[in-house]
PDB file of C-alpha atoms in Angstrom:
ATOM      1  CA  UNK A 258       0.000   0.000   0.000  1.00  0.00           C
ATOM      2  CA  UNK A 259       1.404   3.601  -0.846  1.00  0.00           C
ATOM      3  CA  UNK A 260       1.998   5.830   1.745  1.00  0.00           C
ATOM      4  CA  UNK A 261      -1.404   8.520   0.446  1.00  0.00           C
ATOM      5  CA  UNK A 262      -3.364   5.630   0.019  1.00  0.00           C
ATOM      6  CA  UNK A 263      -3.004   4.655   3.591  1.00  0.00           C
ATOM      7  CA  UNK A 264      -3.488   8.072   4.858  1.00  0.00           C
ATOM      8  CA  UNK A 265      -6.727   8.208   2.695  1.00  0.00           C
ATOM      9  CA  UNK A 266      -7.966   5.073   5.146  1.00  0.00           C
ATOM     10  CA  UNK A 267      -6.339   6.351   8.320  1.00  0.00           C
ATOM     11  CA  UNK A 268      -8.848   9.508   7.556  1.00  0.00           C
ATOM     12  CA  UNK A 269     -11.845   8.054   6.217  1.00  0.00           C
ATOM     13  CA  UNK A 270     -12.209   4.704   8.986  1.00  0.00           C
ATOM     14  CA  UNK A 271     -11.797   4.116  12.607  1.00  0.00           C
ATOM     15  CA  UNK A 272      -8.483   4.980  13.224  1.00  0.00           C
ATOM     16  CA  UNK A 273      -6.131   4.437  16.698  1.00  0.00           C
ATOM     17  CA  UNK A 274      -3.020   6.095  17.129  1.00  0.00           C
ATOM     18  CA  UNK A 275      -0.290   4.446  19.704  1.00  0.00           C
ATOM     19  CA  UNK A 276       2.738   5.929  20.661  1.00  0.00           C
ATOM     20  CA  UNK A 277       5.479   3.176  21.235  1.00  0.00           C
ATOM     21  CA  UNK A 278       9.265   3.709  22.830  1.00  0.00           C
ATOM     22  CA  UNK A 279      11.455   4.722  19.762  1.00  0.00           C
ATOM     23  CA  UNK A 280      14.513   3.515  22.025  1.00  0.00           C
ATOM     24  CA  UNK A 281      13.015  -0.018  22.543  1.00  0.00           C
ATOM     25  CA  UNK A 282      12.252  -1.295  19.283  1.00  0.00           C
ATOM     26  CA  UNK A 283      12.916  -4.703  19.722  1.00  0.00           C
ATOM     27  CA  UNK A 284      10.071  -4.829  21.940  1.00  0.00           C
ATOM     28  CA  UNK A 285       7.837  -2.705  20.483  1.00  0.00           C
ATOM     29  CA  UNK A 286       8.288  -4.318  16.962  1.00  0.00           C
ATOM     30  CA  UNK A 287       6.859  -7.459  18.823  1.00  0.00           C
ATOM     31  CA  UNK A 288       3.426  -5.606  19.592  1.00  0.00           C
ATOM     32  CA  UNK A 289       3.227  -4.646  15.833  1.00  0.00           C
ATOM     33  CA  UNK A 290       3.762  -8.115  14.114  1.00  0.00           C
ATOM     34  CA  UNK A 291       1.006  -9.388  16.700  1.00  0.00           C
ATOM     35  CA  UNK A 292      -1.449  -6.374  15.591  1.00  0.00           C
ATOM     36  CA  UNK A 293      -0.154  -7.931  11.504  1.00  0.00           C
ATOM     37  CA  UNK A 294      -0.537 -11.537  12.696  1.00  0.00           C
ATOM     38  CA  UNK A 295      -3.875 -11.224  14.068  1.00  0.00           C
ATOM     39  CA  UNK A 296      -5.898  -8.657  12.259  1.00  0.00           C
ATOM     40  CA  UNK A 297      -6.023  -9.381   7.746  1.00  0.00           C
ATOM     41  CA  UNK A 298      -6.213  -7.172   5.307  1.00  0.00           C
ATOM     42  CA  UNK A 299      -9.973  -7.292   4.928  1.00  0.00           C
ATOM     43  CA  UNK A 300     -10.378  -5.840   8.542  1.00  0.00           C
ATOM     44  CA  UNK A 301      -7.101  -3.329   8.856  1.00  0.00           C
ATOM     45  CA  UNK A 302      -7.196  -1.016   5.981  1.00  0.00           C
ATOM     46  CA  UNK A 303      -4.369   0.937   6.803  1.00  0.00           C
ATOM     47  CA  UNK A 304      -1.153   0.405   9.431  1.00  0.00           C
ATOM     48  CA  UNK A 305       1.808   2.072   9.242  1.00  0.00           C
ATOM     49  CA  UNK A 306       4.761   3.897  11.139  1.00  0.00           C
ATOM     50  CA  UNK A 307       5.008   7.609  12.358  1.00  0.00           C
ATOM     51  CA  UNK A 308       9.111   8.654  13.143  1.00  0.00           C
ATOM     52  CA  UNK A 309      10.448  11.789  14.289  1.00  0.00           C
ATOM     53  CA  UNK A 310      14.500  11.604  14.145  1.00  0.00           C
ATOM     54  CA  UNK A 311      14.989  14.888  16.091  1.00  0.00           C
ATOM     55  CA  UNK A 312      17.077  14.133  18.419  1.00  0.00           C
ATOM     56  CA  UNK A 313      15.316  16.649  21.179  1.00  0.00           C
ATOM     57  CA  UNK A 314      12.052  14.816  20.156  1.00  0.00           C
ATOM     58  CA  UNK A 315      12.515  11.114  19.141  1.00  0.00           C
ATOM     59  CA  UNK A 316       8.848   9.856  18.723  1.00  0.00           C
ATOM     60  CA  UNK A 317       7.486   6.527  17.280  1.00  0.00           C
ATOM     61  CA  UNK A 318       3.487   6.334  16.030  1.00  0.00           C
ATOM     62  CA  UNK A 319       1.886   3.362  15.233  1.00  0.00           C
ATOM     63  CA  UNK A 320      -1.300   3.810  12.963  1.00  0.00           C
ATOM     64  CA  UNK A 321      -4.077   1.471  12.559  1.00  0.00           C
ATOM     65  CA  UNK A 322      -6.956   1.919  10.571  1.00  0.00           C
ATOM     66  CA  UNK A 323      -9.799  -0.273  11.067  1.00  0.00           C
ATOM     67  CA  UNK A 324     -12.807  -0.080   7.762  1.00  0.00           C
ATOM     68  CA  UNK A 325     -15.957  -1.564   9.775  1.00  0.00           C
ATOM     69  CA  UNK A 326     -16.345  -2.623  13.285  1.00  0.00           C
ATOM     70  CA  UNK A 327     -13.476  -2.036  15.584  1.00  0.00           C
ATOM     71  CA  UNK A 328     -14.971  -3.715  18.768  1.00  0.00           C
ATOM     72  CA  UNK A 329     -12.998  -6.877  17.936  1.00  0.00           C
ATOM     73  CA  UNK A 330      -9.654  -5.000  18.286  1.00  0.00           C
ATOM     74  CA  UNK A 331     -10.409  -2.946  21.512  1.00  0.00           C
ATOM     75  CA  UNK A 332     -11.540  -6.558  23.040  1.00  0.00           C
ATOM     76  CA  UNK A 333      -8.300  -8.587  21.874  1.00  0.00           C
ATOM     77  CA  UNK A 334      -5.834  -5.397  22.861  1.00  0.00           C
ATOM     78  CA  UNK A 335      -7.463  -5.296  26.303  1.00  0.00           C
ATOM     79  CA  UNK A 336      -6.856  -9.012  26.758  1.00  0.00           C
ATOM     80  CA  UNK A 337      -3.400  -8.976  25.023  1.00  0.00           C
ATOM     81  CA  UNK A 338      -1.662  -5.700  25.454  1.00  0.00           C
ATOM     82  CA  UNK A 339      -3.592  -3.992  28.418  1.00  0.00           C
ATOM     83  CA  UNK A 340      -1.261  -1.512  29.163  1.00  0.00           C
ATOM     84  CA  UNK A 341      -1.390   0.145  25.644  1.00  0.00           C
ATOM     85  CA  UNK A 342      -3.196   3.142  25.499  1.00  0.00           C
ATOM     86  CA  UNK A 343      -3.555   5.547  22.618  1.00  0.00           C
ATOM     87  CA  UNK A 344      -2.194   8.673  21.920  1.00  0.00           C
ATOM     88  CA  UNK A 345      -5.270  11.018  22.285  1.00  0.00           C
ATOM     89  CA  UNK A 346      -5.071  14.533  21.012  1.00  0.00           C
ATOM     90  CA  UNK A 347      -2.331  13.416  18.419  1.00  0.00           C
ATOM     91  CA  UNK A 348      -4.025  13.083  15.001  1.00  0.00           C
ATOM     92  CA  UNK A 349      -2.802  11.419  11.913  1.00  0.00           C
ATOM     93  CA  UNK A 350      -3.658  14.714   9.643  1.00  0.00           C
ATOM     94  CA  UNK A 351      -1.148  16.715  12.098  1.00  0.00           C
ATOM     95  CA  UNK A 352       1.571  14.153  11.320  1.00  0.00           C
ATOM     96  CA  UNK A 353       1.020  13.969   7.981  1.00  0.00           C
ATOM     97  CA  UNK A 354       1.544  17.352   7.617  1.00  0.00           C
ATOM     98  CA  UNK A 355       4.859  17.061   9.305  1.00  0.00           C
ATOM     99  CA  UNK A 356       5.560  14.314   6.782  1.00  0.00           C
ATOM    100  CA  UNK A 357       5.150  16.945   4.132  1.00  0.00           C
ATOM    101  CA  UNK A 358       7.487  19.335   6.029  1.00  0.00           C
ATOM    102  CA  UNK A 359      10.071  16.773   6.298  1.00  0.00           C
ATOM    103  CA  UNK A 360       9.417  16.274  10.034  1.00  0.00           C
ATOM    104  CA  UNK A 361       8.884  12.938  10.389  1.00  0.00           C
ATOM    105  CA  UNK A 362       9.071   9.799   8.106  1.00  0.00           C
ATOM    106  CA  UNK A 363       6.366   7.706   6.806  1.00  0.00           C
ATOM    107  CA  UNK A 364       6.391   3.831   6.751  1.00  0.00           C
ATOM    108  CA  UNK A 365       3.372   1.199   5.528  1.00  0.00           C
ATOM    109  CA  UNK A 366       2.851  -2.125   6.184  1.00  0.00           C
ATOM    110  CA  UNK A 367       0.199  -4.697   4.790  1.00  0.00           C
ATOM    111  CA  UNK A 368       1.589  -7.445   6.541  1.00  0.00           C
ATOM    112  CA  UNK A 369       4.141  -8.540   9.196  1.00  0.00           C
ATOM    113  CA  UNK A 370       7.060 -10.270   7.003  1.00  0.00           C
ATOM    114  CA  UNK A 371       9.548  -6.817   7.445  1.00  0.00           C
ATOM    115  CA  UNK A 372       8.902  -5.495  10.799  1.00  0.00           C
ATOM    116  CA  UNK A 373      12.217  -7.111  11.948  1.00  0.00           C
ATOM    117  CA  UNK A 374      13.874  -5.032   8.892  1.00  0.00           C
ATOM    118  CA  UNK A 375      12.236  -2.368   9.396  1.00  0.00           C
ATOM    119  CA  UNK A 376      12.631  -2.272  13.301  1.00  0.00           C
ATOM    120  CA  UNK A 377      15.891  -2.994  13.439  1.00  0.00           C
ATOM    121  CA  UNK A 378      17.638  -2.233  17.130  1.00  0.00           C
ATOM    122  CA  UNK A 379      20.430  -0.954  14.419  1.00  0.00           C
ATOM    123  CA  UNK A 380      19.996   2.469  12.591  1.00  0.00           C
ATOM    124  CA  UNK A 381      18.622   2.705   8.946  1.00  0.00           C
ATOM    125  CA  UNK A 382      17.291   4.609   6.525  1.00  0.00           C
ATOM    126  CA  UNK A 383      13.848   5.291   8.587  1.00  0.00           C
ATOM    127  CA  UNK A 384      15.619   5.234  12.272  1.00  0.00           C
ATOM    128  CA  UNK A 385      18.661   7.166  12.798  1.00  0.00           C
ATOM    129  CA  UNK A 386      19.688   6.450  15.941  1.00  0.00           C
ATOM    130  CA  UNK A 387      20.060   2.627  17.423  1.00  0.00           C
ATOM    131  CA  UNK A 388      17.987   1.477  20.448  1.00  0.00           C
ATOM    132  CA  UNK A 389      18.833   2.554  24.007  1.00  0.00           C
ATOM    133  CA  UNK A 390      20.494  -1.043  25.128  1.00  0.00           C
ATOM    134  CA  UNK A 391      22.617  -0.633  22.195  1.00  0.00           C
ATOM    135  CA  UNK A 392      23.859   3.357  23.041  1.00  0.00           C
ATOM    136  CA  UNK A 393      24.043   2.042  26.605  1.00  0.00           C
ATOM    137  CA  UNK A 394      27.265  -0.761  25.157  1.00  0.00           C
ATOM    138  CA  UNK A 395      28.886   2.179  23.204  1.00  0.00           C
ATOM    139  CA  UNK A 396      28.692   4.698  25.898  1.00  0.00           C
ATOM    140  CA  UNK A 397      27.242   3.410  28.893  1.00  0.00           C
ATOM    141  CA  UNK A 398      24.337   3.619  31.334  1.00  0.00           C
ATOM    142  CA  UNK A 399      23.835   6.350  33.300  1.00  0.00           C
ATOM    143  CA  UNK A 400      25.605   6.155  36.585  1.00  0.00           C
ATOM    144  CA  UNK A 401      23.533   8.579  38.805  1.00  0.00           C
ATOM    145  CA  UNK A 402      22.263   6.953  41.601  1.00  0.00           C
ATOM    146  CA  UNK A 403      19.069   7.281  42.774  1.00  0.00           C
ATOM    147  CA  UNK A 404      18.810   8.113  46.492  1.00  0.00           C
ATOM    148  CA  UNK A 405      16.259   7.862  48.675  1.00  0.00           C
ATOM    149  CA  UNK A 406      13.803  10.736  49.492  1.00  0.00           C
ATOM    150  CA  UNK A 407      12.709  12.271  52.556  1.00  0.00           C
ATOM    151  CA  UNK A 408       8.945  13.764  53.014  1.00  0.00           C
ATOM    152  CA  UNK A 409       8.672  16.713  54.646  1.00  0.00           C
ATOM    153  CA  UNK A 410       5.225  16.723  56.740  1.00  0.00           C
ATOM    154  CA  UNK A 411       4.125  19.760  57.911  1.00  0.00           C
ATOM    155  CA  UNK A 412       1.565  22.439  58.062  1.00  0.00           C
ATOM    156  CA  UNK A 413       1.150  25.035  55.190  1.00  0.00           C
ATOM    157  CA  UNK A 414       1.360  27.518  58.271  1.00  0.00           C
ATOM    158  CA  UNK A 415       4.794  26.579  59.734  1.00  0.00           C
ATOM    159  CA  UNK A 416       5.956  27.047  55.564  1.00  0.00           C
ATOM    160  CA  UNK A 417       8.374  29.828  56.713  1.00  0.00           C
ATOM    161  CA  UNK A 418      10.037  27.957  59.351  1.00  0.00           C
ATOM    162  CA  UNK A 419      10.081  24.527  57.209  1.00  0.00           C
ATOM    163  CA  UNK A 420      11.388  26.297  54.129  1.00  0.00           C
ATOM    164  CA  UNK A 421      14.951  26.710  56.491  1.00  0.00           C
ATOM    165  CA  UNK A 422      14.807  23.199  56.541  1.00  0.00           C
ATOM    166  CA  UNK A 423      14.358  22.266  53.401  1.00  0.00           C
ATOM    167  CA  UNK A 424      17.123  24.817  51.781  1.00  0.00           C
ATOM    168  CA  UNK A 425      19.691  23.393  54.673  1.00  0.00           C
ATOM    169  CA  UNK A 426      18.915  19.717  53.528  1.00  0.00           C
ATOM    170  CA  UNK A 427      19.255  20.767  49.954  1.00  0.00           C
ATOM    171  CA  UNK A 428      23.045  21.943  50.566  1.00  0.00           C
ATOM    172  CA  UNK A 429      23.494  18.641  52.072  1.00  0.00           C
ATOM    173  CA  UNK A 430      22.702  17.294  49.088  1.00  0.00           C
ATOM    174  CA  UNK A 431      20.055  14.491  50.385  1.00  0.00           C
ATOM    175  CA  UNK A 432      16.503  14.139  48.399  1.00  0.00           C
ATOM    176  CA  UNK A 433      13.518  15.561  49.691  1.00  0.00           C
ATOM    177  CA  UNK A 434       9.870  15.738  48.987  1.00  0.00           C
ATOM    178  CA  UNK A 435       8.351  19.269  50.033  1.00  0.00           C
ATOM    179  CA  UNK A 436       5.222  20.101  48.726  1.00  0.00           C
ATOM    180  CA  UNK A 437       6.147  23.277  47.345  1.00  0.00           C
ATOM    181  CA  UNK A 438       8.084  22.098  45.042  1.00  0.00           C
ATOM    182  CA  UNK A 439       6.253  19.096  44.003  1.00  0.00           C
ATOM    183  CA  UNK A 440       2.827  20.217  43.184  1.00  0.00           C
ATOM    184  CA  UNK A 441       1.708  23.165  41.029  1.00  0.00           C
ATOM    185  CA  UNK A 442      -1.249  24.713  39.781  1.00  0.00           C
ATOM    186  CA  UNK A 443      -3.428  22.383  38.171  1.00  0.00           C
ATOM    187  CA  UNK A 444      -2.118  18.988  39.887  1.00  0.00           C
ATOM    188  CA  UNK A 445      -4.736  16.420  41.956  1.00  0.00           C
ATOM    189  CA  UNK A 446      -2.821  17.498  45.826  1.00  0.00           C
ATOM    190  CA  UNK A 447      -3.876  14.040  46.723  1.00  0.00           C
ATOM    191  CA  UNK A 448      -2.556  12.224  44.039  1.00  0.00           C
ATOM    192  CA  UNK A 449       0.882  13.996  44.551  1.00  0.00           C
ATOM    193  CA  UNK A 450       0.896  13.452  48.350  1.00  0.00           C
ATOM    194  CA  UNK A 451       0.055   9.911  47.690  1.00  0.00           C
ATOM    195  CA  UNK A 452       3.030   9.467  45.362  1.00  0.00           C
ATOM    196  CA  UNK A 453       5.094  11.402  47.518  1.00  0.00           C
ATOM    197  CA  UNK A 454       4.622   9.209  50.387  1.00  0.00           C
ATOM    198  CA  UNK A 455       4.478   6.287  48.764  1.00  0.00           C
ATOM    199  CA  UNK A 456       8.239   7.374  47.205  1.00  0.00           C
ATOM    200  CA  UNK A 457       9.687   8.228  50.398  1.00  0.00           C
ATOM    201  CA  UNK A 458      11.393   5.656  52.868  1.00  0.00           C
ATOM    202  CA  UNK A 459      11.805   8.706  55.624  1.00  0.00           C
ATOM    203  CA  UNK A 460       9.228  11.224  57.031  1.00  0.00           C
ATOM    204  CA  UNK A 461      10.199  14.125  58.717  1.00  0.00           C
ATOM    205  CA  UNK A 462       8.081  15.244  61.393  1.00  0.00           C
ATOM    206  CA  UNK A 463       7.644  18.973  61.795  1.00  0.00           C
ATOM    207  CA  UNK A 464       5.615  19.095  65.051  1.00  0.00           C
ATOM    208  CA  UNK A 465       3.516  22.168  66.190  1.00  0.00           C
ATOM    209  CA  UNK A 466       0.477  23.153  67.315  1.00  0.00           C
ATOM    210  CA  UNK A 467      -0.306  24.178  63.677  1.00  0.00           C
ATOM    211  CA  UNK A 468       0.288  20.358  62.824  1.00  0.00           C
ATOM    212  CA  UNK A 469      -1.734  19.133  65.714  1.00  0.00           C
ATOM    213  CA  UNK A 470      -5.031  21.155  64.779  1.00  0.00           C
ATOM    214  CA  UNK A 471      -8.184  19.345  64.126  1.00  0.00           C
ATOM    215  CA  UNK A 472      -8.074  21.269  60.928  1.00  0.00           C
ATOM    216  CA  UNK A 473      -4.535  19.861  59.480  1.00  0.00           C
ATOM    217  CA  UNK A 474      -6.228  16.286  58.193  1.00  0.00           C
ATOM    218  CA  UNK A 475      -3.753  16.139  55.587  1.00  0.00           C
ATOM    219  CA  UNK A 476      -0.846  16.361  58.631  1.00  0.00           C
ATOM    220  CA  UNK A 477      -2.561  13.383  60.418  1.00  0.00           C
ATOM    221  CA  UNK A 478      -2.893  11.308  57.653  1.00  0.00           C
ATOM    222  CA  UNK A 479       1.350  11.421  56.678  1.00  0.00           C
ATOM    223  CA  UNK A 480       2.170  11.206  60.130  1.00  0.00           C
ATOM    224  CA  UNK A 481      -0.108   7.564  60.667  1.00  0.00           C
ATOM    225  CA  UNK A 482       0.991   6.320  57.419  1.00  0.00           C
ATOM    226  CA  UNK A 483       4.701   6.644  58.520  1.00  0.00           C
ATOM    227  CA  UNK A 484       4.125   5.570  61.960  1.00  0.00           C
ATOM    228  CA  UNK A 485       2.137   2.579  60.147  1.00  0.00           C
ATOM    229  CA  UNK A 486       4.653   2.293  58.002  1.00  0.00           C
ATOM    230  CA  UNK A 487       8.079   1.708  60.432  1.00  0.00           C
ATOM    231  CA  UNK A 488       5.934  -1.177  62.385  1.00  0.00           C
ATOM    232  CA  UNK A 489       6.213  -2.760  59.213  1.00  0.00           C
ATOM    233  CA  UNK A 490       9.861  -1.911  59.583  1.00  0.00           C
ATOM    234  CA  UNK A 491       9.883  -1.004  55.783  1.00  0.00           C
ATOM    235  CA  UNK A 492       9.732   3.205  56.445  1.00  0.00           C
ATOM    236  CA  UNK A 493      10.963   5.086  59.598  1.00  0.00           C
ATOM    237  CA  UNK A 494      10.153   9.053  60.912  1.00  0.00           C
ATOM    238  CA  UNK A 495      12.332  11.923  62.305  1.00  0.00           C
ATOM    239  CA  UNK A 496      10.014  14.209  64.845  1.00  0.00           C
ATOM    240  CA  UNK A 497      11.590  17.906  64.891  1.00  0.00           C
ATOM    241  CA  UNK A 498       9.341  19.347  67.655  1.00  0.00           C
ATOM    242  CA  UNK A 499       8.766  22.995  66.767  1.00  0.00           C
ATOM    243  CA  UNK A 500       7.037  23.833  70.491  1.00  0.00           C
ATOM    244  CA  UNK A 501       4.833  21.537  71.484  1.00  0.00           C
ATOM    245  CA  UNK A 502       4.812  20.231  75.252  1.00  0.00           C
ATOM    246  CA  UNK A 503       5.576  16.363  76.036  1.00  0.00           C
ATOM    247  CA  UNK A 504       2.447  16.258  77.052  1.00  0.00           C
ATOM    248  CA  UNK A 505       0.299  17.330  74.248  1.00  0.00           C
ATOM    249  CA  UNK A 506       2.136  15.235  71.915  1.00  0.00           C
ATOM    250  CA  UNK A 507       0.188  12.340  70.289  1.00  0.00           C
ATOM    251  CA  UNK A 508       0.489   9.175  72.255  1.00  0.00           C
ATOM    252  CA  UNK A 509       2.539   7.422  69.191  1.00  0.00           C
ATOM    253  CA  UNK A 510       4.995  10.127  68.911  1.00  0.00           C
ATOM    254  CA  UNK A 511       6.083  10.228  72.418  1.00  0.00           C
ATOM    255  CA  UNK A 512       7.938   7.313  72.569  1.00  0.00           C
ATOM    256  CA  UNK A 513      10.395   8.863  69.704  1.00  0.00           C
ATOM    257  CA  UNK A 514      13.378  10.775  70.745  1.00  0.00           C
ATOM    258  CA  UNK A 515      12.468  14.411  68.986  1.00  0.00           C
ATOM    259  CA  UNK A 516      15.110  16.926  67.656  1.00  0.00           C
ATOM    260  CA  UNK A 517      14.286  20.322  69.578  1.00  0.00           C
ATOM    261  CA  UNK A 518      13.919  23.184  67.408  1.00  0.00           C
ATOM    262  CA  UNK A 519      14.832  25.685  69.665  1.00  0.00           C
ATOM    263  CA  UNK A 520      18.238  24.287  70.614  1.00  0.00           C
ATOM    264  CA  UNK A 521      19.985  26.505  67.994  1.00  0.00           C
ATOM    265  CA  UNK A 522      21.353  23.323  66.389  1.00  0.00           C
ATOM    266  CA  UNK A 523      18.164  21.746  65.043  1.00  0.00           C
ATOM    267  CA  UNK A 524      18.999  21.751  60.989  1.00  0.00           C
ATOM    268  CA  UNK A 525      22.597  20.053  61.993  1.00  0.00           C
ATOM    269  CA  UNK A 526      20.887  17.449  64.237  1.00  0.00           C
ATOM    270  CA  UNK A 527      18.175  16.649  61.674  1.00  0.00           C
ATOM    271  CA  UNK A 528      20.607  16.471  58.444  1.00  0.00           C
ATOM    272  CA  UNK A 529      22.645  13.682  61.101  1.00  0.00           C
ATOM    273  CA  UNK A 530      19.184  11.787  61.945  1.00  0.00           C
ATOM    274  CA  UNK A 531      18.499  11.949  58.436  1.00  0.00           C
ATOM    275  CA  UNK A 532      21.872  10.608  56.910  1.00  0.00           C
ATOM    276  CA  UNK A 533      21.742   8.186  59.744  1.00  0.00           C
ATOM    277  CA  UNK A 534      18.191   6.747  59.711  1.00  0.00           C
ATOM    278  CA  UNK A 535      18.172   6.412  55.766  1.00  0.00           C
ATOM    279  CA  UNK A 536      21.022   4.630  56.218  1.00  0.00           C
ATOM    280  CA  UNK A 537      19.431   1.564  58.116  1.00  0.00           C
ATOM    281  CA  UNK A 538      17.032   1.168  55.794  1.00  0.00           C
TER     282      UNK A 538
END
């Protein structure tokens, strides 16, 4: 099939649009001989490859056009390949456009005997740089480490006094999750807490009254899930108490030994605790 006949059926059918990991080709190439093997030429009208070769911007489509009922293929990529999802908001008209500019590069299939050729780990003519495993033998994988992340629980209205914190653990170069930085405008603040947490082997504790108010649920919540958490001896906590009596502390947390803030060497102490606890874990 010629590349502006298969556009023609990408337009006028049902058409899905995938976008697949230019750098793993030898896996992806798998999921489009299956797509080949499984669905004739009586049912997929149209099936070919999107590329983009700009090195800021390497991106891999893979088209499908489908002339009459579709349901078949939404049931059997469920089943097979559940955690494909299309590329919504990306539309074949757009690429082809960039096609015509010289931005990308057009490939068609009407069956699965060349995908291997075509999809070659190797550069070609359509793909012009290799796969990632094989620019990881020529120059090697990356060697930063990824180190483990400390929350920073607190509430928004001890921000001032946390924000010390945070730029003093910065400088000693140890991860943190601070909500600040983490979640913008726009962002589900649950969703992000959730991942923060769930990211984070340490929590620091920033204890005050402000943290301790009925009306700080979010506060609660972190604290319990690391105190949960370190009985299953898979997270720990750091308490810096910024004021609150013994007494008035919540029954869990007494039974820690706290970092005063008003000692005049709280940030040194924590950054220790920190190093320390992440350590044993």
């Amino acid at each position: 099939m010629k590349p502006e006949e298969m556009v023609d059926n990408l337009l006028e059918h049902r058409t899905y649009l995938f976008s697949l990991d230019y750098g793993d080709r030898k896996n992806e190439r798998e999921f489009v001989k299956d797509v080949l093997d499984r669905f004739n030429r009586f049912q997929l009208t149209g099936c070919g490859l999107f590329i983009n070769n700009t090195p800021y911007n390497l991106e891999l489509y893979f088209c499908l056009s489908f002339e009459r009922d579709d349901r078949d293929f939404d049931s059997w990529l469920s089943k097979h390949y559940p955690h494909k999802i299309r590329a919504y908001n990306v539309f074949v008209n757009e690429l082809m456009e960039a096609v015509y500019r010289k931005g990308y590069s057009l490939v068609t299939f009407i069956d699965s005997s060349n995908i291997d050729e075509v999809m070659t780990i190797n550069r070609n003519e359509l793909f012009l740089y290799p796969d990632r495993e094989v620019m990881f033998e020529i120059w090697g994988k990356p060697v930063i480490e990824k180190k483990k992340k400390v929350f920073l629980s607190h509430s928004s209205k001890d921000k001032d006094i946390v924000d010390v914190y945070y730029n003093e653990i910065q400088k000693a170069e140890l991860k943190a999750w601070y909500d600040k930085e983490e979640i913008t405008a726009g962002d589900s603040i649950t969703s992000k807490v959730s991942e923060g947490l769930e990211e984070c082997e340490l929590g620091v504790i920033f204890l005050s009254d402000n943290f301790l108010s009925k009306h700080s649920g979010w506060t609660e919540a972190e604290c319990n899930y690391f105190i949960n958490r370190r009985m299953k001896k898979n997270k720990t906590l750091v308490v810096v108490n910024l004021g609150v009596d013994y007494d008035n502390m919540p029954p869990l947390l007494q039974d820690y030994l706290y970092i005063d803030a008003n000692n005049g060497k709280a940030t040194d102490e924590l950054i220790h605790a920190v190093r320390k606890q992440l350590d044993r874990i």
